[in-house]
Amino acid sequence: MALASSLCFSSSVLCHHLSAPLNPTRFSSLRHNLSELRFLSASSSAQKEAPSEGQNGNGSVLVKDTSENSEETMVRVELHKEPTEAILYAMHELGLASRKTFKKCDRVVGEVLGKFHPHGDTAVYDSLVRMAQPQVDLIIENLSIENLESAFSFFNLLSNKYGFRHSRVSEFIVAHVLARRRLFKELCLVVKQMVDDEGPGSAPSLCELLLNRFRDWDSTGVVWDMLAFAYSRSEMIHDALSVLVKMKDLNLNVSTPTYNCLLHNLKHTDIMWIVYNEVKDSGTHQSDHTIAILIDGLCEQSGLQDAVSFFMGVENTESWPSVVSFNTIMSRFCKLGFVDVAKSFFCLMFKCGLLPDSYSYNILIHGLCIAGSLEEALEFTKDMERHGVQPDTVTYNILCKGFHLLGLMSGAHEVIQKMLIKGLNPDHVTYTILICLPHAGNIEEALKLQEEMLSRVFQLSVIVYSVLLSSLCKSGRIEEALRLQYEMEAVGLEPDLITYSILIHGLCKKGDVQRASKIYREMYMKRIIPNYFVHRSILLGLREKGDISEVRKHFDNLLKRDVTEDIVLYNIMMDGYVKIGSIAQATRLYKQIIEKGINPSIVTFNTLIYGFCKTGKLVEAHKMFDTIKLFGLLPSPFTYTTLMDANIERGNIHGMLELL
């Protein structure tokens, strides 16, 4: 009879006691846990007696039995002695007897898991997982001795398929197995997962476990090194340094990649040089990347002069000169706009007997494109091919962007055509650049590119969608823009402030203020605070509708939210009053502007002057004209035209001549 039919557990009354404290559970991101892996056996309390103290067992737990056919009684759940026996026992219980220990574990685990967890008894499920962890540790260790591949496969089976949260002991056992097999990629994944789960400050406890439990294991030095590397990759620098100190005490070697990763994370600090001195003192090989990281760090810390001095003074013949070092310093000069200096280093590479790689050319071509020297960038592209370096997708993307920056859209398309002729496939960056071209091109072509991106399973960014939305709105195709927004949300992308601003502006411009207001409210619900551009669009849209009361209502709401420091919002409101002849209301708003200390613009004065002239109040209009200069502003042609037309209309030739 299977284990599940022996007992019916209740999650609310689970009690257990283990002889030693358990390690914290691992792989916290995997929520489903293995519990009934047949490493446990259970029998009724009436038939099973507790083992004597002298019996060599693995411990037991007490669990309350609350089945329908029995009263609430305590039963003992026993852990089996040997790991391989436990697996065989589980197979036997499920009618899967086999002498091949690992072969049918997959099916066994699946059968046992199905007995509890799908029925909702999560507390029991999790508790049994904790009980099973010490037993799983023993099984993995046993398998690591008998068959390395089986140990790793069993480990992956439990964690990946059934969500079992391994203990740190199991993870370190598997780490040593992978180190012995020299499977460094898999080793990195296991250790990185452990480090990320443990978090900052966990190095002392992990080091203690490694030291006490695995000191004499084969390849333990590799595991130590990978632990330091994993902490560094996860930017837990203090933990990484703590591991390095322990390794030095144990006389264990640190690899070049580990040192390089740590140097990269420390390149903003002076500690970088302490670590570098340790690299030199330990005799660890310095790769091209080691020197490149130091040069990059010097550029960020103290400037280019020190970086160049170090670059020219490196005495390590194994790392000097190197293409990587040249690329690093060229990149830094290009980013700062010193493309000519970068070109000098490029020429120096040839004098040193080095051939630039694709990175070297791409760095320089990008710098030239940003500087607007597109012809020279194209010449360097030809030089690439002359020296046997084929332009890649990155090269063509850089050139395409260079044409785009200069507004030469046809040139960008020619670059893409040449790229396709050479058998290179456009990537996500290529499509993004092309889609951003429709501001001066064809929106239909951009939409086709979007469809092509989706067919190639490229994920469009919010920026790309915003560009497409803007182009559609400017073309008056609002309904298509809204459908594109729904499509954007359907693929898991959330509209941002720019996206909403584009849609609201497009709707208001089209006169659909109602839907624009709906999106406006949606922004607040998502805690996206509208900017002045959005407020202006809504206010302008309402004003164009001609209902000044609705405009004022929205304006007053903005006043309550204290977002009316924008003079443009006041100008829109004042213009609305002037158009209906309510110059008094416009004047009151002008006084509010002055009281709040908001500087009026020439549009503010033009609006008021037009309002006074429209209502025949030329004296007030001239006074407002004189006030313009008090705010350091100059009258615009519209100012003069408005006043002159009003004076001529009233026959006031003298007033008109005063304006000349």
mmCIF file of C-alpha atoms in Angstrom, residues 276-584:
data_model
loop_
_atom_site.group_PDB
_atom_site.id
_atom_site.type_symbol
_atom_site.label_atom_id
_atom_site.label_comp_id
_atom_site.label_asym_id
_atom_site.label_seq_id
_atom_site.Cartn_x
_atom_site.Cartn_y
_atom_site.Cartn_z
ATOM 1 C CA TYR A 276 45.543 44.256 -8.296
ATOM 2 C CA ASN A 277 48.605 44.166 -6.028
ATOM 3 C CA GLU A 278 47.313 40.858 -4.667
ATOM 4 C CA VAL A 279 47.076 39.582 -8.251
ATOM 5 C CA LYS A 280 50.703 40.495 -8.877
ATOM 6 C CA ASP A 281 51.947 39.124 -5.546
ATOM 7 C CA SER A 282 50.154 35.811 -6.058
ATOM 8 C CA GLY A 283 51.651 35.376 -9.498
ATOM 9 C CA THR A 284 48.210 34.962 -11.069
ATOM 10 C CA HIS A 285 48.223 35.322 -14.843
ATOM 11 C CA GLN A 286 47.026 38.757 -15.979
ATOM 12 C CA SER A 287 44.868 38.523 -19.072
ATOM 13 C CA ASP A 288 44.230 41.227 -21.640
ATOM 14 C CA HIS A 289 41.005 41.991 -19.830
ATOM 15 C CA THR A 290 42.849 42.565 -16.535
ATOM 16 C CA ILE A 291 44.803 45.488 -17.998
ATOM 17 C CA ALA A 292 41.733 46.770 -19.856
ATOM 18 C CA ILE A 293 39.710 46.862 -16.624
ATOM 19 C CA LEU A 294 42.464 48.810 -14.859
ATOM 20 C CA ILE A 295 42.676 51.325 -17.697
ATOM 21 C CA ASP A 296 38.898 51.782 -17.667
ATOM 22 C CA GLY A 297 38.985 52.235 -13.894
ATOM 23 C CA LEU A 298 41.683 54.894 -14.151
ATOM 24 C CA CYS A 299 39.632 56.751 -16.761
ATOM 25 C CA GLU A 300 36.690 56.903 -14.370
ATOM 26 C CA GLN A 301 38.694 57.629 -11.216
ATOM 27 C CA SER A 302 41.318 60.173 -12.170
ATOM 28 C CA GLY A 303 40.945 60.990 -15.843
ATOM 29 C CA LEU A 304 42.524 60.150 -19.140
ATOM 30 C CA GLN A 305 46.057 61.332 -18.391
ATOM 31 C CA ASP A 306 46.692 58.719 -15.700
ATOM 32 C CA ALA A 307 45.031 56.070 -17.841
ATOM 33 C CA VAL A 308 47.299 56.856 -20.794
ATOM 34 C CA SER A 309 50.381 56.859 -18.531
ATOM 35 C CA PHE A 310 49.454 53.432 -17.182
ATOM 36 C CA PHE A 311 48.625 52.241 -20.690
ATOM 37 C CA MET A 312 52.040 53.238 -22.017
ATOM 38 C CA GLY A 313 53.940 52.012 -18.963
ATOM 39 C CA VAL A 314 52.629 48.469 -18.544
ATOM 40 C CA GLU A 315 55.606 46.158 -18.226
ATOM 41 C CA ASN A 316 53.771 42.848 -18.323
ATOM 42 C CA THR A 317 54.847 41.549 -21.726
ATOM 43 C CA GLU A 318 52.126 38.886 -21.657
ATOM 44 C CA SER A 319 49.422 41.534 -21.660
ATOM 45 C CA TRP A 320 51.151 44.302 -23.549
ATOM 46 C CA PRO A 321 50.338 45.406 -26.113
ATOM 47 C CA SER A 322 46.825 43.993 -26.517
ATOM 48 C CA VAL A 323 43.909 44.847 -28.764
ATOM 49 C CA VAL A 324 41.554 44.792 -25.751
ATOM 50 C CA SER A 325 43.579 47.515 -23.993
ATOM 51 C CA PHE A 326 43.578 49.674 -27.119
ATOM 52 C CA ASN A 327 39.820 49.192 -27.528
ATOM 53 C CA THR A 328 39.189 50.278 -23.941
ATOM 54 C CA ILE A 329 41.097 53.535 -24.177
ATOM 55 C CA MET A 330 39.762 54.295 -27.678
ATOM 56 C CA SER A 331 36.212 53.821 -26.431
ATOM 57 C CA ARG A 332 36.797 56.227 -23.563
ATOM 58 C CA PHE A 333 38.194 58.960 -25.852
ATOM 59 C CA CYS A 334 35.289 58.539 -28.297
ATOM 60 C CA LYS A 335 32.709 58.833 -25.505
ATOM 61 C CA LEU A 336 34.297 62.133 -24.470
ATOM 62 C CA GLY A 337 34.235 63.411 -28.055
ATOM 63 C CA PHE A 338 37.983 63.141 -28.733
ATOM 64 C CA VAL A 339 37.648 61.062 -31.890
ATOM 65 C CA ASP A 340 40.946 62.330 -33.351
ATOM 66 C CA VAL A 341 42.860 61.043 -30.310
ATOM 67 C CA ALA A 342 41.086 57.695 -30.641
ATOM 68 C CA LYS A 343 42.192 57.567 -34.296
ATOM 69 C CA SER A 344 45.793 58.115 -33.168
ATOM 70 C CA PHE A 345 45.597 55.076 -30.890
ATOM 71 C CA PHE A 346 44.003 53.145 -33.753
ATOM 72 C CA CYS A 347 47.038 53.896 -35.944
ATOM 73 C CA LEU A 348 49.363 53.021 -33.043
ATOM 74 C CA MET A 349 47.900 49.510 -33.013
ATOM 75 C CA PHE A 350 49.347 48.858 -36.474
ATOM 76 C CA LYS A 351 52.737 50.219 -35.395
ATOM 77 C CA CYS A 352 52.711 47.748 -32.494
ATOM 78 C CA GLY A 353 52.115 44.895 -34.917
ATOM 79 C CA LEU A 354 48.487 44.415 -33.895
ATOM 80 C CA LEU A 355 45.489 44.067 -36.175
ATOM 81 C CA PRO A 356 42.321 45.816 -35.007
ATOM 82 C CA ASP A 357 39.309 43.552 -34.518
ATOM 83 C CA SER A 358 35.655 44.286 -35.257
ATOM 84 C CA TYR A 359 35.276 45.956 -31.842
ATOM 85 C CA SER A 360 38.123 48.358 -32.684
ATOM 86 C CA TYR A 361 36.518 49.418 -35.944
ATOM 87 C CA ASN A 362 33.021 49.640 -34.477
ATOM 88 C CA ILE A 363 34.235 51.878 -31.636
ATOM 89 C CA LEU A 364 35.835 54.296 -34.075
ATOM 90 C CA ILE A 365 32.994 54.178 -36.621
ATOM 91 C CA HIS A 366 30.488 54.918 -33.840
ATOM 92 C CA GLY A 367 32.559 57.861 -32.611
ATOM 93 C CA LEU A 368 32.775 59.292 -36.132
ATOM 94 C CA CYS A 369 29.011 58.891 -36.711
ATOM 95 C CA ILE A 370 28.185 60.672 -33.457
ATOM 96 C CA ALA A 371 30.588 63.474 -34.459
ATOM 97 C CA GLY A 372 28.800 63.779 -37.807
ATOM 98 C CA SER A 373 31.765 62.518 -39.861
ATOM 99 C CA LEU A 374 29.710 59.982 -41.778
ATOM 100 C CA GLU A 375 31.926 59.910 -44.879
ATOM 101 C CA GLU A 376 34.971 59.052 -42.792
ATOM 102 C CA ALA A 377 32.975 56.387 -40.962
ATOM 103 C CA LEU A 378 32.077 54.791 -44.312
ATOM 104 C CA GLU A 379 35.738 54.885 -45.320
ATOM 105 C CA PHE A 380 36.719 53.021 -42.146
ATOM 106 C CA THR A 381 34.048 50.436 -42.992
ATOM 107 C CA LYS A 382 35.795 49.822 -46.322
ATOM 108 C CA ASP A 383 39.129 49.673 -44.476
ATOM 109 C CA MET A 384 37.702 46.870 -42.326
ATOM 110 C CA GLU A 385 37.186 44.686 -45.367
ATOM 111 C CA ARG A 386 40.614 45.548 -46.787
ATOM 112 C CA HIS A 387 42.178 44.200 -43.577
ATOM 113 C CA GLY A 388 40.083 41.030 -43.589
ATOM 114 C CA VAL A 389 37.637 42.136 -40.884
ATOM 115 C CA GLN A 390 34.057 41.715 -42.045
ATOM 116 C CA PRO A 391 31.519 44.339 -40.944
ATOM 117 C CA ASP A 392 28.929 42.742 -38.673
ATOM 118 C CA THR A 393 25.364 43.604 -37.702
ATOM 119 C CA VAL A 394 26.642 46.059 -35.082
ATOM 120 C CA THR A 395 28.656 47.919 -37.745
ATOM 121 C CA TYR A 396 25.650 48.351 -40.009
ATOM 122 C CA ASN A 397 23.434 49.389 -37.092
ATOM 123 C CA ILE A 398 25.948 52.116 -36.209
ATOM 124 C CA LEU A 399 26.014 53.397 -39.796
ATOM 125 C CA CYS A 400 22.221 53.271 -40.008
ATOM 126 C CA LYS A 401 21.958 55.349 -36.844
ATOM 127 C CA GLY A 402 24.545 57.784 -38.238
ATOM 128 C CA PHE A 403 22.419 58.396 -41.342
ATOM 129 C CA HIS A 404 19.362 58.744 -39.122
ATOM 130 C CA LEU A 405 21.046 61.412 -36.976
ATOM 131 C CA LEU A 406 21.800 63.463 -40.092
ATOM 132 C CA GLY A 407 18.276 62.974 -41.429
ATOM 133 C CA LEU A 408 19.507 60.993 -44.441
ATOM 134 C CA MET A 409 16.811 58.329 -44.448
ATOM 135 C CA SER A 410 17.611 56.970 -47.901
ATOM 136 C CA GLY A 411 21.188 56.340 -46.807
ATOM 137 C CA ALA A 412 19.963 54.357 -43.803
ATOM 138 C CA HIS A 413 17.875 52.124 -46.056
ATOM 139 C CA GLU A 414 20.845 51.586 -48.389
ATOM 140 C CA VAL A 415 22.930 50.417 -45.434
ATOM 141 C CA ILE A 416 20.263 47.881 -44.484
ATOM 142 C CA GLN A 417 20.072 46.636 -48.080
ATOM 143 C CA LYS A 418 23.836 46.123 -48.139
ATOM 144 C CA MET A 419 23.576 44.296 -44.831
ATOM 145 C CA LEU A 420 20.972 41.912 -46.264
ATOM 146 C CA ILE A 421 23.030 41.309 -49.417
ATOM 147 C CA LYS A 422 25.930 40.179 -47.228
ATOM 148 C CA GLY A 423 23.667 37.607 -45.592
ATOM 149 C CA LEU A 424 23.368 39.356 -42.216
ATOM 150 C CA ASN A 425 20.017 39.347 -40.452
ATOM 151 C CA PRO A 426 18.649 42.541 -38.870
ATOM 152 C CA ASP A 427 18.448 42.352 -35.096
ATOM 153 C CA HIS A 428 16.300 44.132 -32.525
ATOM 154 C CA VAL A 429 18.462 47.281 -32.700
ATOM 155 C CA THR A 430 18.203 47.417 -36.502
ATOM 156 C CA TYR A 431 14.423 47.298 -36.445
ATOM 157 C CA THR A 432 14.239 49.857 -33.647
ATOM 158 C CA ILE A 433 16.339 52.318 -35.660
ATOM 159 C CA LEU A 434 14.259 51.745 -38.794
ATOM 160 C CA ILE A 435 10.953 52.158 -36.966
ATOM 161 C CA CYS A 436 12.167 55.453 -35.514
ATOM 162 C CA LEU A 437 12.622 56.824 -39.053
ATOM 163 C CA PRO A 438 8.929 57.468 -39.917
ATOM 164 C CA HIS A 439 9.022 60.962 -38.415
ATOM 165 C CA ALA A 440 10.243 61.953 -41.863
ATOM 166 C CA GLY A 441 9.132 58.851 -43.730
ATOM 167 C CA ASN A 442 6.293 56.444 -44.306
ATOM 168 C CA ILE A 443 4.248 55.204 -41.350
ATOM 169 C CA GLU A 444 3.048 52.205 -43.371
ATOM 170 C CA GLU A 445 6.609 51.000 -43.746
ATOM 171 C CA ALA A 446 7.138 51.329 -39.997
ATOM 172 C CA LEU A 447 4.032 49.247 -39.278
ATOM 173 C CA LYS A 448 5.273 46.551 -41.657
ATOM 174 C CA LEU A 449 8.595 46.536 -39.814
ATOM 175 C CA GLN A 450 6.711 46.142 -36.546
ATOM 176 C CA GLU A 451 4.875 43.096 -37.911
ATOM 177 C CA GLU A 452 8.161 41.677 -39.160
ATOM 178 C CA MET A 453 9.733 42.143 -35.724
ATOM 179 C CA LEU A 454 6.871 40.293 -34.068
ATOM 180 C CA SER A 455 7.081 37.473 -36.623
ATOM 181 C CA ARG A 456 10.767 37.093 -35.740
ATOM 182 C CA VAL A 457 9.812 36.924 -32.029
ATOM 183 C CA PHE A 458 11.540 40.225 -31.227
ATOM 184 C CA GLN A 459 10.165 42.052 -28.189
ATOM 185 C CA LEU A 460 9.291 45.648 -29.003
ATOM 186 C CA SER A 461 10.137 48.183 -26.321
ATOM 187 C CA VAL A 462 7.876 50.908 -24.931
ATOM 188 C CA ILE A 463 9.999 53.439 -26.842
ATOM 189 C CA VAL A 464 9.313 51.739 -30.186
ATOM 190 C CA TYR A 465 5.575 51.604 -29.476
ATOM 191 C CA SER A 466 5.625 55.279 -28.452
ATOM 192 C CA VAL A 467 7.290 56.244 -31.743
ATOM 193 C CA LEU A 468 4.644 54.321 -33.697
ATOM 194 C CA LEU A 469 1.835 55.854 -31.616
ATOM 195 C CA SER A 470 3.209 59.348 -32.203
ATOM 196 C CA SER A 471 3.393 58.785 -35.967
ATOM 197 C CA LEU A 472 -0.167 57.444 -36.083
ATOM 198 C CA CYS A 473 -1.529 60.332 -33.985
ATOM 199 C CA LYS A 474 0.237 62.919 -36.140
ATOM 200 C CA SER A 475 -1.337 61.280 -39.188
ATOM 201 C CA GLY A 476 -4.774 61.538 -37.549
ATOM 202 C CA ARG A 477 -5.120 57.743 -37.258
ATOM 203 C CA ILE A 478 -6.244 57.780 -33.645
ATOM 204 C CA GLU A 479 -8.241 54.544 -33.709
ATOM 205 C CA GLU A 480 -5.210 52.642 -34.994
ATOM 206 C CA ALA A 481 -3.106 54.246 -32.278
ATOM 207 C CA LEU A 482 -5.531 53.074 -29.594
ATOM 208 C CA ARG A 483 -5.536 49.538 -31.016
ATOM 209 C CA LEU A 484 -1.750 49.597 -30.940
ATOM 210 C CA GLN A 485 -1.878 50.606 -27.274
ATOM 211 C CA TYR A 486 -4.099 47.597 -26.492
ATOM 212 C CA GLU A 487 -1.683 45.363 -28.403
ATOM 213 C CA MET A 488 1.182 46.825 -26.392
ATOM 214 C CA GLU A 489 -0.532 45.991 -23.110
ATOM 215 C CA ALA A 490 -1.434 42.509 -24.386
ATOM 216 C CA VAL A 491 2.256 41.635 -24.790
ATOM 217 C CA GLY A 492 2.964 42.699 -21.209
ATOM 218 C CA LEU A 493 4.256 46.246 -21.741
ATOM 219 C CA GLU A 494 2.829 48.988 -19.528
ATOM 220 C CA PRO A 495 2.301 52.422 -21.119
ATOM 221 C CA ASP A 496 4.427 55.114 -19.501
ATOM 222 C CA LEU A 497 4.015 58.878 -19.154
ATOM 223 C CA ILE A 498 5.205 59.517 -22.725
ATOM 224 C CA THR A 499 2.826 56.927 -24.186
ATOM 225 C CA TYR A 500 -0.189 58.376 -22.374
ATOM 226 C CA SER A 501 0.834 61.941 -23.264
ATOM 227 C CA ILE A 502 0.957 61.074 -26.973
ATOM 228 C CA LEU A 503 -2.493 59.451 -26.903
ATOM 229 C CA ILE A 504 -4.130 62.254 -24.901
ATOM 230 C CA HIS A 505 -2.664 64.924 -27.169
ATOM 231 C CA GLY A 506 -3.812 63.042 -30.269
ATOM 232 C CA LEU A 507 -7.350 62.561 -28.941
ATOM 233 C CA CYS A 508 -7.685 66.202 -27.848
ATOM 234 C CA LYS A 509 -6.383 67.419 -31.189
ATOM 235 C CA LYS A 510 -9.027 65.254 -32.849
ATOM 236 C CA GLY A 511 -11.696 66.733 -30.550
ATOM 237 C CA ASP A 512 -12.343 63.546 -28.576
ATOM 238 C CA VAL A 513 -11.839 65.094 -25.139
ATOM 239 C CA GLN A 514 -14.102 62.533 -23.473
ATOM 240 C CA ARG A 515 -11.812 59.602 -24.273
ATOM 241 C CA ALA A 516 -8.771 61.732 -23.540
ATOM 242 C CA SER A 517 -10.188 62.448 -20.070
ATOM 243 C CA LYS A 518 -10.772 58.729 -19.538
ATOM 244 C CA ILE A 519 -7.105 58.001 -20.280
ATOM 245 C CA TYR A 520 -6.189 60.971 -18.061
ATOM 246 C CA ARG A 521 -8.054 59.372 -15.129
ATOM 247 C CA GLU A 522 -6.492 56.003 -15.940
ATOM 248 C CA MET A 523 -3.060 57.593 -15.512
ATOM 249 C CA TYR A 524 -3.910 58.708 -11.977
ATOM 250 C CA MET A 525 -5.295 55.256 -11.143
ATOM 251 C CA LYS A 526 -1.937 53.772 -12.179
ATOM 252 C CA ARG A 527 -0.137 56.461 -10.153
ATOM 253 C CA ILE A 528 1.407 57.982 -13.265
ATOM 254 C CA ILE A 529 1.400 61.727 -12.608
ATOM 255 C CA PRO A 530 0.503 63.729 -15.752
ATOM 256 C CA ASN A 531 2.989 66.393 -16.797
ATOM 257 C CA TYR A 532 2.324 69.916 -18.096
ATOM 258 C CA PHE A 533 2.081 68.596 -21.655
ATOM 259 C CA VAL A 534 -0.900 66.420 -20.663
ATOM 260 C CA HIS A 535 -2.594 69.208 -18.671
ATOM 261 C CA ARG A 536 -2.200 71.593 -21.606
ATOM 262 C CA SER A 537 -3.677 69.070 -24.047
ATOM 263 C CA ILE A 538 -6.777 68.472 -21.894
ATOM 264 C CA LEU A 539 -7.281 72.185 -21.240
ATOM 265 C CA LEU A 540 -6.869 73.061 -24.933
ATOM 266 C CA GLY A 541 -9.241 70.280 -25.922
ATOM 267 C CA LEU A 542 -11.910 71.506 -23.518
ATOM 268 C CA ARG A 543 -11.434 75.102 -24.656
ATOM 269 C CA GLU A 544 -11.883 74.134 -28.309
ATOM 270 C CA LYS A 545 -15.175 72.528 -27.326
ATOM 271 C CA GLY A 546 -16.359 76.024 -26.352
ATOM 272 C CA ASP A 547 -17.701 75.161 -22.887
ATOM 273 C CA ILE A 548 -15.792 77.640 -20.723
ATOM 274 C CA SER A 549 -17.386 76.318 -17.519
ATOM 275 C CA GLU A 550 -15.886 72.861 -18.158
ATOM 276 C CA VAL A 551 -12.523 74.455 -18.894
ATOM 277 C CA ARG A 552 -12.658 76.430 -15.629
ATOM 278 C CA LYS A 553 -13.749 73.345 -13.688
ATOM 279 C CA HIS A 554 -10.710 71.413 -14.900
ATOM 280 C CA PHE A 555 -8.460 74.418 -14.282
ATOM 281 C CA ASP A 556 -9.716 74.713 -10.685
ATOM 282 C CA ASN A 557 -8.993 71.009 -10.149
ATOM 283 C CA LEU A 558 -5.439 71.689 -11.255
ATOM 284 C CA LEU A 559 -5.300 74.580 -8.782
ATOM 285 C CA LYS A 560 -6.286 72.201 -5.971
ATOM 286 C CA ARG A 561 -3.528 69.789 -7.003
ATOM 287 C CA ASP A 562 -1.050 72.677 -7.012
ATOM 288 C CA VAL A 563 0.119 71.976 -10.550
ATOM 289 C CA THR A 564 -0.671 75.392 -12.071
ATOM 290 C CA GLU A 565 2.804 76.892 -11.882
ATOM 291 C CA ASP A 566 2.864 76.612 -15.667
ATOM 292 C CA ILE A 567 2.172 79.982 -17.311
ATOM 293 C CA VAL A 568 0.889 78.176 -20.424
ATOM 294 C CA LEU A 569 -2.068 76.785 -18.443
ATOM 295 C CA TYR A 570 -3.016 80.318 -17.356
ATOM 296 C CA ASN A 571 -2.611 81.566 -20.930
ATOM 297 C CA ILE A 572 -5.006 78.883 -22.210
ATOM 298 C CA MET A 573 -7.588 79.764 -19.555
ATOM 299 C CA MET A 574 -7.249 83.522 -20.156
ATOM 300 C CA ASP A 575 -7.567 83.028 -23.917
ATOM 301 C CA GLY A 576 -10.787 81.102 -23.337
ATOM 302 C CA TYR A 577 -12.275 84.016 -21.389
ATOM 303 C CA VAL A 578 -11.100 86.580 -23.947
ATOM 304 C CA LYS A 579 -12.729 84.669 -26.814
ATOM 305 C CA ILE A 580 -16.135 84.886 -25.098
ATOM 306 C CA GLY A 581 -15.581 88.566 -24.215
ATOM 307 C CA SER A 582 -15.020 88.048 -20.478
ATOM 308 C CA ILE A 583 -11.953 90.284 -20.132
ATOM 309 C CA ALA A 584 -12.687 90.820 -16.422
#
